Amino acid sequence: MSKEREELEEKEEKEGKEEIEEVEKIEKIEELKDEKAREAIKCRLHENFLVDAGAGSGKTTCLVERMVALLASGSCEPEKMAAVTFTRKAAGELKEKFQCRLEE
């Protein structure tokens, strides 16, 4: 292999690593933003939130954590709590997760 070819490959490898590092930095920043939002949902119990996120992002888990926090803080009585989902499947998952979390 020619020296020029080796230098080109080394340069491409270095640039690839730098690009991966940049993507990882962006992902960490996004993760931090997400963590702050999740903590707000769980802790700022006297505020309303609209959570808009994709499938599998943890919306149900956040809702369950908020419901548990509301009960634990005495901010809400169980018989006055309501949670709304868009499907029966999601409602079943919410109910199951909530019950498991309460039993911990």
mmCIF file of C-alpha atoms in Angstrom:
data_model
loop_
_atom_site.group_PDB
_atom_site.id
_atom_site.type_symbol
_atom_site.label_atom_id
_atom_site.label_comp_id
_atom_site.label_asym_id
_atom_site.label_seq_id
_atom_site.Cartn_x
_atom_site.Cartn_y
_atom_site.Cartn_z
ATOM 1 C CA MET A 1 0.000 0.000 0.000
ATOM 2 C CA SER A 2 1.321 3.428 -0.874
ATOM 3 C CA LYS A 3 2.218 5.948 1.777
ATOM 4 C CA GLU A 4 -0.395 8.367 0.402
ATOM 5 C CA ARG A 5 -3.100 5.699 0.686
ATOM 6 C CA GLU A 6 -2.082 4.934 4.292
ATOM 7 C CA GLU A 7 -2.185 8.626 5.197
ATOM 8 C CA LEU A 8 -5.626 8.977 3.589
ATOM 9 C CA GLU A 9 -6.968 5.976 5.516
ATOM 10 C CA GLU A 10 -5.526 7.316 8.785
ATOM 11 C CA LYS A 11 -7.130 10.701 8.122
ATOM 12 C CA GLU A 12 -10.524 9.092 7.364
ATOM 13 C CA GLU A 13 -10.282 6.951 10.513
ATOM 14 C CA LYS A 14 -9.433 10.004 12.638
ATOM 15 C CA GLU A 15 -12.315 12.010 11.145
ATOM 16 C CA GLY A 16 -14.672 9.074 11.736
ATOM 17 C CA LYS A 17 -13.660 8.899 15.400
ATOM 18 C CA GLU A 18 -14.119 12.650 15.792
ATOM 19 C CA GLU A 19 -17.580 12.418 14.223
ATOM 20 C CA ILE A 20 -18.547 9.585 16.601
ATOM 21 C CA GLU A 21 -17.290 11.609 19.578
ATOM 22 C CA GLU A 22 -19.373 14.598 18.447
ATOM 23 C CA VAL A 23 -22.510 12.444 18.140
ATOM 24 C CA GLU A 24 -21.866 11.004 21.616
ATOM 25 C CA LYS A 25 -21.565 14.542 23.046
ATOM 26 C CA ILE A 26 -24.878 15.521 21.464
ATOM 27 C CA GLU A 27 -26.540 12.367 22.819
ATOM 28 C CA LYS A 28 -25.264 13.173 26.333
ATOM 29 C CA ILE A 29 -26.649 16.705 26.097
ATOM 30 C CA GLU A 30 -30.027 15.376 24.922
ATOM 31 C CA GLU A 31 -29.993 12.807 27.734
ATOM 32 C CA LEU A 32 -29.391 15.579 30.275
ATOM 33 C CA LYS A 33 -32.282 17.623 28.873
ATOM 34 C CA ASP A 34 -34.499 14.575 29.055
ATOM 35 C CA GLU A 35 -33.462 13.808 32.629
ATOM 36 C CA LYS A 36 -34.379 17.319 33.762
ATOM 37 C CA ALA A 37 -37.806 16.971 32.160
ATOM 38 C CA ARG A 38 -38.359 13.571 33.763
ATOM 39 C CA GLU A 39 -37.390 14.925 37.159
ATOM 40 C CA ALA A 40 -39.747 17.890 36.745
ATOM 41 C CA ILE A 41 -42.646 15.560 35.905
ATOM 42 C CA LYS A 42 -41.947 13.552 39.042
ATOM 43 C CA CYS A 43 -41.251 16.403 41.447
ATOM 44 C CA ARG A 44 -43.245 19.472 40.400
ATOM 45 C CA LEU A 45 -46.531 17.977 41.520
ATOM 46 C CA HIS A 46 -48.643 21.142 41.494
ATOM 47 C CA GLU A 47 -47.998 21.810 37.806
ATOM 48 C CA ASN A 48 -49.561 20.282 34.705
ATOM 49 C CA PHE A 49 -47.421 18.780 31.964
ATOM 50 C CA LEU A 50 -48.002 17.744 28.378
ATOM 51 C CA VAL A 51 -45.608 14.937 27.500
ATOM 52 C CA ASP A 52 -45.006 14.507 23.782
ATOM 53 C CA ALA A 53 -42.588 11.682 23.056
ATOM 54 C CA GLY A 54 -42.216 8.696 20.794
ATOM 55 C CA ALA A 55 -43.102 5.084 21.452
ATOM 56 C CA GLY A 56 -40.867 3.387 23.985
ATOM 57 C CA SER A 57 -39.506 6.642 25.376
ATOM 58 C CA GLY A 58 -40.760 6.084 28.918
ATOM 59 C CA LYS A 59 -43.973 8.138 29.041
ATOM 60 C CA THR A 60 -45.838 5.450 30.991
ATOM 61 C CA THR A 61 -42.990 5.085 33.475
ATOM 62 C CA CYS A 62 -42.930 8.874 34.002
ATOM 63 C CA LEU A 63 -46.682 8.917 34.546
ATOM 64 C CA VAL A 64 -46.480 6.066 37.052
ATOM 65 C CA GLU A 65 -43.662 7.803 38.944
ATOM 66 C CA ARG A 66 -45.710 10.994 39.078
ATOM 67 C CA MET A 67 -48.798 9.144 40.309
ATOM 68 C CA VAL A 68 -46.768 7.430 43.037
ATOM 69 C CA ALA A 69 -45.198 10.751 44.026
ATOM 70 C CA LEU A 70 -48.620 12.395 44.230
ATOM 71 C CA LEU A 71 -49.837 9.682 46.574
ATOM 72 C CA ALA A 72 -46.644 9.622 48.657
ATOM 73 C CA SER A 73 -46.710 13.387 49.156
ATOM 74 C CA GLY A 74 -50.366 13.404 50.135
ATOM 75 C CA SER A 75 -51.134 15.744 47.248
ATOM 76 C CA CYS A 76 -53.793 13.385 45.942
ATOM 77 C CA GLU A 77 -56.026 10.679 47.323
ATOM 78 C CA PRO A 78 -56.172 7.402 45.371
ATOM 79 C CA GLU A 79 -59.915 7.620 44.778
ATOM 80 C CA LYS A 80 -59.523 11.082 43.223
ATOM 81 C CA MET A 81 -56.749 10.105 40.810
ATOM 82 C CA ALA A 82 -57.383 9.550 37.109
ATOM 83 C CA ALA A 83 -55.013 8.728 34.270
ATOM 84 C CA VAL A 84 -55.980 8.844 30.610
ATOM 85 C CA THR A 85 -54.415 6.836 27.793
ATOM 86 C CA PHE A 86 -55.311 6.452 24.133
ATOM 87 C CA THR A 87 -55.684 2.684 23.994
ATOM 88 C CA ARG A 88 -56.923 -0.145 26.187
ATOM 89 C CA LYS A 89 -53.542 -1.808 25.821
ATOM 90 C CA ALA A 90 -51.777 1.277 27.167
ATOM 91 C CA ALA A 91 -54.308 1.500 29.995
ATOM 92 C CA GLY A 92 -53.605 -2.112 30.942
ATOM 93 C CA GLU A 93 -49.854 -1.487 30.942
ATOM 94 C CA LEU A 94 -50.302 1.642 33.028
ATOM 95 C CA LYS A 95 -52.467 -0.167 35.550
ATOM 96 C CA GLU A 96 -49.996 -3.041 35.829
ATOM 97 C CA LYS A 97 -46.951 -0.789 36.221
ATOM 98 C CA PHE A 98 -48.736 1.399 38.768
ATOM 99 C CA GLN A 99 -49.828 -1.577 40.848
ATOM 100 C CA CYS A 100 -46.342 -3.116 40.782
ATOM 101 C CA ARG A 101 -44.799 0.208 41.800
ATOM 102 C CA LEU A 102 -47.232 0.595 44.698
ATOM 103 C CA GLU A 103 -46.429 -2.907 45.916
ATOM 104 C CA GLU A 104 -42.669 -2.204 46.077
#
